[in-house]
XYZ file of C-alpha atoms in Angstrom:
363
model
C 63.568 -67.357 -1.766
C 64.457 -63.457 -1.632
C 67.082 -61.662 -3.100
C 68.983 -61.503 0.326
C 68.741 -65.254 0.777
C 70.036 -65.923 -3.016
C 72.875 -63.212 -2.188
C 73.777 -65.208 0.894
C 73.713 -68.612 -0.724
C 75.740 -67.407 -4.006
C 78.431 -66.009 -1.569
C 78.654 -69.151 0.491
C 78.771 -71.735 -2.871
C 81.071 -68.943 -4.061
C 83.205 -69.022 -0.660
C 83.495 -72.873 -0.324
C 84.326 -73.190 -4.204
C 87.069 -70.989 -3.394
C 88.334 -72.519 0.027
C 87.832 -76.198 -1.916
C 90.059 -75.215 -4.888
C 92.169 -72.323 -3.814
C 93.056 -73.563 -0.382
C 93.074 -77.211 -0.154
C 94.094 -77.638 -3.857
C 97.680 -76.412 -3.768
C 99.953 -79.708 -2.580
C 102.274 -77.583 -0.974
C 102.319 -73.547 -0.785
C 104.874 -72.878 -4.152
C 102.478 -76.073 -5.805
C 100.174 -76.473 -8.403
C 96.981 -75.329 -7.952
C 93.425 -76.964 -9.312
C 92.581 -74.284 -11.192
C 95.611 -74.963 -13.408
C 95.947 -78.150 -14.063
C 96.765 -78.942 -17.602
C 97.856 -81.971 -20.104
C 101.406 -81.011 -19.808
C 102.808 -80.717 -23.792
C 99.546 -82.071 -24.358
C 96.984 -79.709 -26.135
C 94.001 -79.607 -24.087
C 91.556 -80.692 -26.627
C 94.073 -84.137 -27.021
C 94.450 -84.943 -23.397
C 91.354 -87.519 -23.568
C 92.560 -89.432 -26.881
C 96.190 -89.496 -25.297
C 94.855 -90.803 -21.974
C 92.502 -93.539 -24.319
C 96.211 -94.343 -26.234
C 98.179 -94.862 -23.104
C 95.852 -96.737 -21.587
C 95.601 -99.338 -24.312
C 99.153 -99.564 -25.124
C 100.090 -100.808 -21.335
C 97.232 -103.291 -21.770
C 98.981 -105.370 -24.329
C 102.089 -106.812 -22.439
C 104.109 -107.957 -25.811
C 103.852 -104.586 -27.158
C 105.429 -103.029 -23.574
C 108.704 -105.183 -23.970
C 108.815 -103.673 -27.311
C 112.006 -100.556 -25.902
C 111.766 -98.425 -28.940
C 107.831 -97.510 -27.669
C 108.139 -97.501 -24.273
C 109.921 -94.026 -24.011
C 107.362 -92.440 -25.890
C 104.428 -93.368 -23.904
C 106.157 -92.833 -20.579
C 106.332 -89.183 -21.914
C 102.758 -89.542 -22.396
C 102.111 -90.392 -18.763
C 103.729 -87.380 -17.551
C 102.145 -85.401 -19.895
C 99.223 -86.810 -18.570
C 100.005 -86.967 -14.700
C 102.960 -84.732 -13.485
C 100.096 -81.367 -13.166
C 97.885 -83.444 -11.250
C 101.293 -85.018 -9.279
C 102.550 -81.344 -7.983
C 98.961 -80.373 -7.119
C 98.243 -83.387 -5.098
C 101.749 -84.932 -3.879
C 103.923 -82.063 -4.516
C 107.538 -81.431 -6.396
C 109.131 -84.592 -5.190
C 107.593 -87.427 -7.656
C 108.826 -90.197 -5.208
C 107.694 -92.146 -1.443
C 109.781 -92.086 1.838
C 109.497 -93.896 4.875
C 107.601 -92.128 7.457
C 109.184 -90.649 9.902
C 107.856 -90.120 13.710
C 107.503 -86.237 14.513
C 108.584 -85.317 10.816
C 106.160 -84.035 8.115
C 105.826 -85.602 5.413
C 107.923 -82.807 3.368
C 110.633 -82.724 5.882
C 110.946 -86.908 5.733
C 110.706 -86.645 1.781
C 114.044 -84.360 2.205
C 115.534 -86.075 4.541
C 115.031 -89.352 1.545
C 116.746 -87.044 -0.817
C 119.666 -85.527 1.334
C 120.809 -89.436 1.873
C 121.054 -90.080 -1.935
C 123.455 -87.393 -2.069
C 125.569 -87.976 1.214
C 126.044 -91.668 -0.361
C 127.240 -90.672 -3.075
C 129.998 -88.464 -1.213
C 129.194 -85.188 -3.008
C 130.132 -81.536 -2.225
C 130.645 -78.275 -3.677
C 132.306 -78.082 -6.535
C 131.218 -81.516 -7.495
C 129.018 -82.303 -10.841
C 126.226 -85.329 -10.298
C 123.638 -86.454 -12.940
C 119.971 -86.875 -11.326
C 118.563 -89.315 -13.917
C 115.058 -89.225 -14.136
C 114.581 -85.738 -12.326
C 110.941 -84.945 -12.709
C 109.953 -81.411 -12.058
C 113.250 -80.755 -9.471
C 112.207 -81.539 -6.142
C 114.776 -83.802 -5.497
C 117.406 -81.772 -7.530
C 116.659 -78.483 -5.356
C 117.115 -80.188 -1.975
C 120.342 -82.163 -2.870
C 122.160 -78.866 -4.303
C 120.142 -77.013 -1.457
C 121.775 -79.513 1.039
C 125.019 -80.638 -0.650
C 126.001 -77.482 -2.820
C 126.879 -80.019 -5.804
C 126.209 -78.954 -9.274
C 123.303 -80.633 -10.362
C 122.053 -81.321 -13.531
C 118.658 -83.215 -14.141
C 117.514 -85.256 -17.353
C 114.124 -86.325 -18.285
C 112.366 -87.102 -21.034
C 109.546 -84.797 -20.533
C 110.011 -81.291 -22.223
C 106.583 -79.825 -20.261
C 108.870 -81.178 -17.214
C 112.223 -79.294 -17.969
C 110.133 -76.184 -18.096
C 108.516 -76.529 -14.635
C 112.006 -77.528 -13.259
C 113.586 -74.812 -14.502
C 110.670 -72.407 -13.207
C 110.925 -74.010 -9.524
C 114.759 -73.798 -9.603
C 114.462 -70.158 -10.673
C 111.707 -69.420 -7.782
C 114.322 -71.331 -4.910
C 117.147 -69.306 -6.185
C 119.060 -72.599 -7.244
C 118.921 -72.349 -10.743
C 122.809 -71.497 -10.455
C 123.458 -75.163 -9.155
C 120.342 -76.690 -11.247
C 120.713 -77.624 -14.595
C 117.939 -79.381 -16.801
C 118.265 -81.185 -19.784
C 115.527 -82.634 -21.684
C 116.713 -86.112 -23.189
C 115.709 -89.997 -23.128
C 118.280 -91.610 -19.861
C 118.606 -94.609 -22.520
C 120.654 -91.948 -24.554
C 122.155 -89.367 -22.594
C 123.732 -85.890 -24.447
C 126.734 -86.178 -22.196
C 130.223 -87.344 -22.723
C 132.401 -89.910 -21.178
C 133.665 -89.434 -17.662
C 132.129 -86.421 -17.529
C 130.012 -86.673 -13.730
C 131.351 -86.964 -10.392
C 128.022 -88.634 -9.049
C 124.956 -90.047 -9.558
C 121.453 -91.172 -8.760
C 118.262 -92.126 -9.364
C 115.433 -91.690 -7.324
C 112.275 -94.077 -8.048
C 113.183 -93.380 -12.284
C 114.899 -96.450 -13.682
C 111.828 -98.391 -13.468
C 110.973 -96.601 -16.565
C 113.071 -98.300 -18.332
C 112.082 -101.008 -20.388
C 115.788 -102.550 -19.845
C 117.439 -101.609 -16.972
C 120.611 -102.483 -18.159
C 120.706 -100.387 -20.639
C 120.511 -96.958 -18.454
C 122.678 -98.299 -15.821
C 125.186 -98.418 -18.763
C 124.689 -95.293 -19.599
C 124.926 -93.883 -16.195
C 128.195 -95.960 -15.993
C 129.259 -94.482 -19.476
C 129.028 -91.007 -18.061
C 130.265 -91.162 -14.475
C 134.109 -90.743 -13.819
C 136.324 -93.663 -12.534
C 136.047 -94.007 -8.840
C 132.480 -92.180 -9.079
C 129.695 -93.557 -6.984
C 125.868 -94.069 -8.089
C 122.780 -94.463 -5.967
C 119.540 -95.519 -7.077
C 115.930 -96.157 -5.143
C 114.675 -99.267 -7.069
C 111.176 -100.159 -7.721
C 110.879 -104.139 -7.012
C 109.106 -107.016 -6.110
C 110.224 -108.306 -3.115
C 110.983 -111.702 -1.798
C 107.217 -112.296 -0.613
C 106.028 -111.952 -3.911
C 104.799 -115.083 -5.656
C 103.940 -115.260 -9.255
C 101.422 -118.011 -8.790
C 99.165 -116.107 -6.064
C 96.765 -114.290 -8.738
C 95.924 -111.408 -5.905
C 99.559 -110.198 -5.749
C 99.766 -110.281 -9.770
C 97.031 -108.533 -9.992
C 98.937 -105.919 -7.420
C 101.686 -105.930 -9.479
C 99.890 -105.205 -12.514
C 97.741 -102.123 -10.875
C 100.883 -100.501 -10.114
C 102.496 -101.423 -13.431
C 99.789 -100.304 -15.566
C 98.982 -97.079 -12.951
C 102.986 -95.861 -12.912
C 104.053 -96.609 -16.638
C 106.011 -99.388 -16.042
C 107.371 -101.755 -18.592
C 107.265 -104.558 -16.069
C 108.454 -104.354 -12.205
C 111.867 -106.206 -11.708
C 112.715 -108.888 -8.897
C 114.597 -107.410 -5.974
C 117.445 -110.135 -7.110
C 117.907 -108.351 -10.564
C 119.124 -104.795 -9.209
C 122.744 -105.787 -8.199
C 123.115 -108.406 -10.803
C 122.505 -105.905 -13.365
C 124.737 -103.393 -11.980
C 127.647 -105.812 -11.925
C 127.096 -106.924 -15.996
C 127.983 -103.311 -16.922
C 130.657 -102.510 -14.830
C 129.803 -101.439 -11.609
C 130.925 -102.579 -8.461
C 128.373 -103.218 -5.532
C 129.228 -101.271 -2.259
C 125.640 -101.764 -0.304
C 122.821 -102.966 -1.054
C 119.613 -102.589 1.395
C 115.685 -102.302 1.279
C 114.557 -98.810 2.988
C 111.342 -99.977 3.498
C 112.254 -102.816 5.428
C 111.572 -101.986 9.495
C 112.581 -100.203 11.420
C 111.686 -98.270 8.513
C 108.185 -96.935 8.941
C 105.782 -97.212 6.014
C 106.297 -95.317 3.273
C 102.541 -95.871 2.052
C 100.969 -93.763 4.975
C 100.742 -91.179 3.160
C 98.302 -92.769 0.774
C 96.406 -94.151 3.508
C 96.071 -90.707 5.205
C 95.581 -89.571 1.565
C 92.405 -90.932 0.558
C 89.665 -88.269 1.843
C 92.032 -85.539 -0.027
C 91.880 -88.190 -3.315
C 87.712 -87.984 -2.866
C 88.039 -83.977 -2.245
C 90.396 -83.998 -5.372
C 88.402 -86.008 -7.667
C 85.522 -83.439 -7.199
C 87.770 -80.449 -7.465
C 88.759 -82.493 -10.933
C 85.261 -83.606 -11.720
C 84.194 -79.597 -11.364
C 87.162 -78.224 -13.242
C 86.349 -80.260 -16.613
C 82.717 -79.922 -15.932
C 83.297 -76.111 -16.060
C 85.867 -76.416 -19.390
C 88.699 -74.975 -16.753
C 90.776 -78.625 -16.477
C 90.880 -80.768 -19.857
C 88.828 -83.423 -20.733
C 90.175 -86.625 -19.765
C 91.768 -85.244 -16.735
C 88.804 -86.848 -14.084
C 90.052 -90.412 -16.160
C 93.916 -89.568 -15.099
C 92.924 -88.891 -11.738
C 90.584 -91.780 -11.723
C 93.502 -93.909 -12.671
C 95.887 -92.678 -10.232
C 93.416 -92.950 -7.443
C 93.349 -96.731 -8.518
C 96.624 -96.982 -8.271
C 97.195 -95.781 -4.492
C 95.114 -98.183 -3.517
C 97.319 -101.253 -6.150
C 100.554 -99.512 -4.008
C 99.004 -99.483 -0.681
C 98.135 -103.085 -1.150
C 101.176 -103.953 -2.258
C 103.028 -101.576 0.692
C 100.379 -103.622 3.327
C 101.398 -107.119 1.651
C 105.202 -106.246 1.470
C 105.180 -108.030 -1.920
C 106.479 -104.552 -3.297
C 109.334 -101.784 -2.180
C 109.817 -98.418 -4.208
C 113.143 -97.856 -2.671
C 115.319 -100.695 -2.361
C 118.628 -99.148 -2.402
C 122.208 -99.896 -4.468
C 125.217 -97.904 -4.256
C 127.989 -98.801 -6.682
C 131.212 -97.680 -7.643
C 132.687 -97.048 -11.438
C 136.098 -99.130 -10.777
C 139.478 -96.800 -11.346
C 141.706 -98.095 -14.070
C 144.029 -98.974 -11.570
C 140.942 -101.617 -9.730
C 140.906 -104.969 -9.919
C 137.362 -105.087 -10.846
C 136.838 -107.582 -8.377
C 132.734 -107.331 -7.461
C 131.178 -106.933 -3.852
């Protein structure tokens, strides 16, 4: 082959490595790109062992109900995942039904802008986001809503890519983020006019305990939404395919173990709260929320090369192809479980803190 015929060749590998990466690797134009993708707090040279650690811990089921752990290694995961989440999902860490003649940014917005008009919140108002990832949700509710918002997670590589999106949007006067464990929040009493929780509580390893907390920090007469992860009435312990749905997603998500659909309100109720609705969004006329994944899977093949070439090259960690392996595995555990209907990532409860002055009769 002659120089001119190397030259050529060089410039189109060169050209397609750069349209592969550079082009279709960003999730969404302010994203993450491939070329970046790290291990989050996680030293680079660490991200395999960590991945090896996770992995083993949420294959030992008595150690998972153990609570004092379980907040540890779910900082772990997004260590692990939430680079590889904004460069293939984007800065919303969270489904939404599909919506005819909407993108799937503008229905993911539209998901978010209904947490916040449940809740009743305006400007002026303060409202907790528990569980707030890297923003997304944050930035569209103040965006939409023009509430004071201020996020908590647990991640600290999280609360710094928050606070650089919120910056970017010009919202980092209504965006707040805190970095603390929602089992223990840094906030006083009565101090929140609103809440939610978008697809976070399953995190949890009792849910009990944070909605206490949230009801600990919201003021009397406040309301709180929350998109639950569940299983779902046609879920059946004894069928071992959906257990072994269940489990995908649990072990693929860090999940302590998915709750029953029946446990949301019940729970809410023990600590205080008092029911005002109470409905599964995926449920039709909802359209599914896991097209996305379906639609999704040539990108996952095109992104699992992009990974596979990164840490080939030294760019992306090793262990990084194993994350992405894992997730992969687990669109396909939530698409099953989205085609069975055995599981819902947003069945909805809106509650109320009771006023002194209430009854405290329960809805």
């Amino acid at each position: 082959m002659d120089s001119f015929s190397l030259l050529c060749t060089g410039a189109l590998l060169a050209g397609g490595l750069y349209w592969f990466v550079c082009v279709l690797g960003p999730a969404e134009q302010k994203g993450k790109r491939a070329t970046d993708l790290s291990g989050g707090s996680i030293s680079a040279e660490k991200v395999q062992d960590n991945y090896k650690q996770y992995w083993s811990f949420f294959r030992r089921p008595k150690e998972i109900e153990t609570a004092e752990k379980v907040p540890d290694f779910v900082d772990t995961f997004y260590n692990l995942v939430t680079d590889i989440y904004e460069w293939g999902w984007g800065q919303s860490f969270h489904f939404s039904p599909s919506i005819p003649g909407k993108s799937h940014h503008e229905a993911t917005r539209l998901h978010e802008e209904m947490a916040v008009d449940l809740i009743q919140a305006g400007p002026g108002d303060r409202v907790l986001d528990v569980g707030c990832g890297v923003g997304g949700p944050m930035r569209a509710i103040a965006a939409h809503s023009r509430a004071n918002v201020v996020g908590i997670t647990i991640n600290d590589y999280q609360v710094n890519r928050a606070r650089l999106h919120n910056k970017k949007a010009s919202l980092d006067s209504l965006c707040e983020v805190v970095c603390g464990n929602f089992l223990n929040m840094p906030f006083p009493d009565n101090s929140f006019d609103g809440a939610y929780s978008i697809e976070a509580t399953c995190h949890a390893p009792k849910l009990e305990q944070v909605y206490a907390e949230i009801f600990r920090v919201l003021k009397p007469g406040a309301l709180y939404v929350s998109y639950e992860w569940v299983t779902t009435d046609k879920y059946h312990a004894d069928d071992p395919e959906h257990v072994e749905i269940i489990q995908g997603i649990e072990r693929g998500d860090a999940l302590p173990g998915l709750r029953s659909h029946t446990d949301i309100a019940e729970t809410a109720r023990k600590v205080g709260f008092v029911v005002v609705k109470e409905q599964d969004l995926a449920k039709p006329p909802a359209q599914p929320w896991w097209s996305r994944l379906k639609m999704g899977r040539i990108a996952y093949w095109r992104n699992h090369i992009v990974v596979t070439v990164l840490a080939a090259l030294g760019i992306a960690p090793k262990g990084t192809v194993d994350v992405h392996e894992m997730l992969f595995k687990t669109a396909d555990y939530l698409t099953r479980g989205g085609d069975s209907g055995i599981f819902s990532p947003m069945h909805m409860i809106l509650c109320r803190k009771p006023n002194d002055s209430d009854d405290h009769v329960q809805t």
